[in-house]
Amino acid sequence: MMMTMKLLKKLKQLLNIDTPQDDTAKPNSTQTLADTGSPMANVKPSRDTLEHLLITSAIADWLDSHDWQYEHRPSDAYGMMPSGVAQVHHLIVPFGDGDEDWTCVFRINERTHLVSVFGVLTDVVPVTHYAPMMMAIAMANLGIPFGNLELDPTDGEVRAKASFDAEFTTITDHTLDCYLQGVASLTELAQKLYRDVLSEQDPSPIVLDYLNLHHSPDDEQDKSPSDSFFEPTQQYQ
C-alpha cells in the first residue's frame, strides 16, 4: 500500500512539472546550457551546494572516486528549490581515446528524483542524412532492451539514453557502473550507425525509402510467432 501511494504521488508530481521545450543534454564543447542558452561556468559544484543536492552529490562523489574530470552546469530553466539552488543539474564527463570520443551527461532533477544518463556523439548528422539516420535509429531501438537511441532534429545530435528514478533506485557505485556501461555500449552502437549512414553519398530525404530496405514481403513469411508482439484477439481474457 505504501509503495502504491508513493507511485501515485510521483505521477502527480510529474504531471504538474513544467518542462522546457528544449530538454536535451549538450556536451562540454558547447559553452551554453541547452535549456536556457545562457553561458555557464565550467566548475564543479561547491560543497555548500551539494549539501542540498543529494542525488547530484552522490553521482559527483562517484565520479571523484574514479578521478574523472567533469563539468557541473545547473539549469534555472526548471525553476529553483526552496533551498535556493537550481532544481535540475547536469554533470558532464568527456570520454574517448581520440578516435571515438563521446560525452556522458547526467541530467539530475532533484525535485522529481529522475536521472537521465546520456551518451552524446561528438559529430552531428547533417540534414541531408536525417531520413536514413531516423530509420536506422528506429530499427535499432526495436532490439534494445535497455535504454534507447535518439536523434535531435533541431541540431542533428545523436545520443544514447538510459534513465532511472532515484526515489526507487538505490544509488550505489555498482548501480552507476552498470548504467554507465549500458550507455557506453549504446553509444558504441550509435557511433556504428552514424558511420554507416554517413557513408551514403546520395541519401534520400524520404524515410519510406529506407523502410523498404529494412522490410520486405519475405520478412512476413519468415517471421515466427516468437518474433511478434502480442496480437489482439476477439476473446476476452
Short mmCIF file of C-alpha atoms in Angstrom, two decimals:
data_model
loop_
_atom_site.label_atom_id
_atom_site.label_comp_id
_atom_site.label_asym_id
_atom_site.label_seq_id
_atom_site.Cartn_x
_atom_site.Cartn_y
_atom_site.Cartn_z
CA MET A 1 0.00 0.00 0.00
CA MET A 2 2.84 2.38 0.89
CA MET A 3 4.55 1.71 -2.45
CA THR A 4 1.29 2.40 -4.33
CA MET A 5 0.90 5.75 -2.55
CA LYS A 6 4.48 6.69 -3.45
CA LEU A 7 3.87 5.87 -7.09
CA LEU A 8 0.66 7.91 -7.18
CA LYS A 9 2.47 10.84 -5.56
CA LYS A 10 5.24 10.53 -8.14
CA LEU A 11 2.78 10.54 -11.06
CA LYS A 12 1.03 13.62 -9.68
CA GLN A 13 4.38 15.34 -9.26
CA LEU A 14 5.43 14.58 -12.83
CA LEU A 15 2.13 15.76 -14.30
CA ASN A 16 2.49 19.11 -12.55
CA ILE A 17 6.06 19.83 -13.64
CA ASP A 18 6.69 22.48 -16.29
CA THR A 19 9.07 21.03 -18.90
CA PRO A 20 11.02 23.38 -21.18
CA GLN A 21 10.80 22.87 -24.93
CA ASP A 22 14.47 22.01 -25.29
CA ASP A 23 15.03 19.15 -22.84
CA THR A 24 18.35 18.00 -24.22
CA ALA A 25 21.79 17.42 -22.79
CA LYS A 26 24.72 19.02 -24.55
CA PRO A 27 28.41 18.08 -24.33
CA ASN A 28 31.06 20.27 -22.79
CA SER A 29 32.13 21.53 -26.21
CA THR A 30 29.01 23.70 -26.09
CA GLN A 31 29.60 26.78 -23.96
CA THR A 32 25.92 27.48 -23.34
CA LEU A 33 23.38 25.42 -21.45
CA ALA A 34 20.84 23.94 -23.84
CA ASP A 35 17.89 24.61 -21.55
CA THR A 36 18.46 28.35 -21.33
CA GLY A 37 21.07 29.33 -23.92
CA SER A 38 22.95 31.14 -21.16
CA PRO A 39 26.67 30.60 -20.56
CA MET A 40 27.59 28.52 -17.54
CA ALA A 41 30.89 28.35 -15.68
CA ASN A 42 32.88 25.15 -16.17
CA VAL A 43 33.21 24.34 -12.48
CA LYS A 44 32.40 21.53 -10.11
CA PRO A 45 29.55 22.03 -7.63
CA SER A 46 30.66 23.51 -4.33
CA ARG A 47 30.31 21.51 -1.13
CA ASP A 48 27.79 24.03 0.21
CA THR A 49 25.67 23.50 -2.91
CA LEU A 50 25.97 19.71 -2.75
CA GLU A 51 24.52 19.70 0.77
CA HIS A 52 21.15 20.49 -0.84
CA LEU A 53 21.62 18.11 -3.78
CA LEU A 54 21.61 14.54 -2.51
CA ILE A 55 21.48 12.86 -5.93
CA THR A 56 23.95 15.18 -7.63
CA SER A 57 26.26 14.83 -4.64
CA ALA A 58 26.17 11.01 -4.79
CA ILE A 59 26.99 10.96 -8.51
CA ALA A 60 29.70 13.62 -8.10
CA ASP A 61 31.32 11.55 -5.33
CA TRP A 62 31.28 8.51 -7.61
CA LEU A 63 32.95 10.50 -10.40
CA ASP A 64 35.54 11.81 -7.95
CA SER A 65 36.30 8.26 -6.79
CA HIS A 66 37.29 7.43 -10.38
CA ASP A 67 39.35 10.64 -10.68
CA TRP A 68 37.32 11.58 -13.75
CA GLN A 69 37.20 15.20 -14.88
CA TYR A 70 33.69 16.56 -15.16
CA GLU A 71 31.81 19.81 -15.54
CA HIS A 72 28.80 20.93 -13.49
CA ARG A 73 26.03 23.01 -15.10
CA PRO A 74 22.98 23.94 -13.04
CA SER A 75 19.90 24.90 -15.03
CA ASP A 76 17.43 27.55 -13.92
CA ALA A 77 15.01 26.67 -16.73
CA TYR A 78 13.18 24.20 -14.47
CA GLY A 79 12.86 26.55 -11.52
CA MET A 80 14.50 26.70 -8.12
CA MET A 81 14.07 24.61 -5.00
CA PRO A 82 13.21 26.05 -1.54
CA SER A 83 16.91 25.84 -0.63
CA GLY A 84 17.62 28.42 -3.33
CA VAL A 85 19.54 26.10 -5.67
CA ALA A 86 18.52 25.02 -9.16
CA GLN A 87 16.19 22.06 -9.48
CA VAL A 88 18.00 20.46 -12.44
CA HIS A 89 21.73 19.86 -12.71
CA HIS A 90 23.99 18.43 -15.42
CA LEU A 91 27.24 16.59 -14.74
CA ILE A 92 29.21 16.35 -17.99
CA VAL A 93 32.04 13.83 -18.41
CA PRO A 94 34.17 13.58 -21.59
CA PHE A 95 35.29 10.10 -22.66
CA GLY A 96 37.27 8.71 -25.56
CA ASP A 97 40.69 7.81 -26.87
CA GLY A 98 40.84 10.36 -29.67
CA ASP A 99 39.23 8.15 -32.29
CA GLU A 100 35.81 7.52 -30.75
CA ASP A 101 35.28 10.49 -28.44
CA TRP A 102 31.91 10.93 -26.76
CA THR A 103 30.45 12.77 -23.81
CA CYS A 104 28.49 11.31 -20.91
CA VAL A 105 25.90 13.67 -19.44
CA PHE A 106 24.00 13.04 -16.21
CA ARG A 107 20.83 15.14 -16.06
CA ILE A 108 19.55 15.14 -12.47
CA ASN A 109 16.20 16.54 -11.37
CA GLU A 110 16.50 16.88 -7.62
CA ARG A 111 12.78 17.54 -7.13
CA THR A 112 11.36 14.62 -9.11
CA HIS A 113 14.41 12.37 -8.45
CA LEU A 114 14.58 11.45 -12.13
CA VAL A 115 18.05 10.86 -13.56
CA SER A 116 18.86 10.52 -17.26
CA VAL A 117 22.26 9.32 -18.46
CA PHE A 118 23.18 10.38 -21.99
CA GLY A 119 25.97 9.29 -24.32
CA VAL A 120 26.40 12.15 -26.80
CA LEU A 121 28.32 11.71 -30.05
CA THR A 122 30.86 14.36 -30.96
CA ASP A 123 29.73 14.73 -34.57
CA VAL A 124 26.22 15.69 -35.67
CA VAL A 125 24.14 14.35 -38.54
CA PRO A 126 23.74 16.73 -41.49
CA VAL A 127 20.17 17.48 -42.55
CA THR A 128 20.78 15.60 -45.81
CA HIS A 129 21.12 12.34 -43.84
CA TYR A 130 18.21 12.79 -41.41
CA ALA A 131 15.95 10.25 -43.14
CA PRO A 132 18.39 7.31 -43.15
CA MET A 133 19.55 8.11 -39.62
CA MET A 134 15.99 8.27 -38.29
CA MET A 135 15.21 4.88 -39.81
CA ALA A 136 18.47 3.33 -38.61
CA ILE A 137 17.78 4.51 -35.05
CA ALA A 138 14.14 3.37 -35.18
CA MET A 139 15.14 -0.11 -36.30
CA ALA A 140 17.93 -0.33 -33.71
CA ASN A 141 15.59 0.70 -30.88
CA LEU A 142 13.33 -2.28 -31.65
CA GLY A 143 16.09 -4.59 -30.47
CA ILE A 144 17.36 -2.57 -27.50
CA PRO A 145 16.00 -3.90 -24.16
CA PHE A 146 17.74 -1.24 -22.03
CA GLY A 147 17.61 2.47 -22.89
CA ASN A 148 17.31 3.87 -26.41
CA LEU A 149 18.98 5.91 -29.14
CA GLU A 150 17.65 9.27 -30.30
CA LEU A 151 18.27 11.93 -32.92
CA ASP A 152 17.69 15.58 -32.03
CA PRO A 153 16.03 17.08 -35.13
CA THR A 154 16.86 20.62 -34.03
CA ASP A 155 20.62 20.23 -34.39
CA GLY A 156 21.35 16.68 -35.63
CA GLU A 157 22.81 15.50 -32.35
CA VAL A 158 22.80 11.72 -31.82
CA ARG A 159 22.76 10.34 -28.31
CA ALA A 160 22.13 7.21 -26.28
CA LYS A 161 19.92 7.48 -23.22
CA ALA A 162 19.03 5.48 -20.13
CA SER A 163 17.01 6.75 -17.16
CA PHE A 164 16.13 5.76 -13.62
CA ASP A 165 14.11 7.07 -10.69
CA ALA A 166 16.42 7.71 -7.74
CA GLU A 167 13.47 7.53 -5.35
CA PHE A 168 13.06 3.82 -6.12
CA THR A 169 16.67 3.03 -7.15
CA THR A 170 19.46 2.88 -4.60
CA ILE A 171 22.39 4.89 -5.93
CA THR A 172 25.49 2.78 -5.35
CA ASP A 173 28.80 2.52 -7.17
CA HIS A 174 27.57 -0.73 -8.72
CA THR A 175 24.34 0.89 -9.94
CA LEU A 176 26.17 3.81 -11.55
CA ASP A 177 28.79 1.49 -13.04
CA CYS A 178 26.02 -0.57 -14.68
CA TYR A 179 24.22 2.46 -16.11
CA LEU A 180 27.45 3.93 -17.44
CA GLN A 181 28.41 0.62 -19.05
CA GLY A 182 24.96 0.33 -20.61
CA VAL A 183 25.10 3.85 -22.02
CA ALA A 184 28.66 3.29 -23.25
CA SER A 185 27.51 0.18 -25.16
CA LEU A 186 24.59 2.09 -26.68
CA THR A 187 26.91 4.93 -27.63
CA GLU A 188 29.18 2.47 -29.41
CA LEU A 189 26.16 1.24 -31.37
CA ALA A 190 25.19 4.85 -32.18
CA GLN A 191 28.71 5.52 -33.47
CA LYS A 192 28.46 2.50 -35.78
CA LEU A 193 25.08 3.63 -37.12
CA TYR A 194 26.48 7.11 -37.67
CA ARG A 195 29.40 5.79 -39.71
CA ASP A 196 27.14 3.55 -41.79
CA VAL A 197 24.65 6.32 -42.51
CA LEU A 198 27.24 8.97 -43.32
CA SER A 199 28.94 6.61 -45.77
CA GLU A 200 25.96 7.03 -48.14
CA GLN A 201 26.90 9.61 -50.76
CA ASP A 202 23.45 10.41 -52.14
CA PRO A 203 20.85 9.84 -49.39
CA SER A 204 17.13 10.13 -49.98
CA PRO A 205 15.12 12.66 -47.92
CA ILE A 206 12.18 10.21 -47.85
CA VAL A 207 12.06 7.97 -44.79
CA LEU A 208 9.88 5.35 -46.54
CA ASP A 209 12.70 4.68 -48.98
CA TYR A 210 14.72 3.27 -46.10
CA LEU A 211 11.80 1.35 -44.66
CA ASN A 212 11.83 -0.73 -47.83
CA LEU A 213 15.49 -1.52 -47.24
CA HIS A 214 14.77 -2.90 -43.78
CA HIS A 215 11.48 -4.60 -44.59
CA SER A 216 10.40 -6.84 -47.45
CA PRO A 217 7.38 -9.14 -48.09
CA ASP A 218 9.60 -12.16 -47.42
CA ASP A 219 10.07 -10.97 -43.85
CA GLU A 220 6.42 -11.70 -43.03
CA GLN A 221 6.71 -15.26 -44.36
CA ASP A 222 9.90 -15.99 -42.44
CA LYS A 223 8.75 -14.42 -39.17
CA SER A 224 7.99 -16.90 -36.40
CA PRO A 225 5.32 -16.30 -33.70
CA SER A 226 8.08 -15.71 -31.12
CA ASP A 227 9.31 -12.74 -33.15
CA SER A 228 5.99 -10.89 -32.89
CA PHE A 229 4.42 -8.75 -30.21
CA PHE A 230 1.10 -9.76 -28.70
CA GLU A 231 -1.67 -9.71 -31.29
CA PRO A 232 -5.24 -8.63 -30.47
CA THR A 233 -7.95 -11.27 -30.34
CA GLN A 234 -11.74 -11.28 -30.12
CA GLN A 235 -11.64 -13.28 -26.91
CA TYR A 236 -11.85 -11.59 -23.53
CA GLN A 237 -9.08 -12.51 -21.12
#
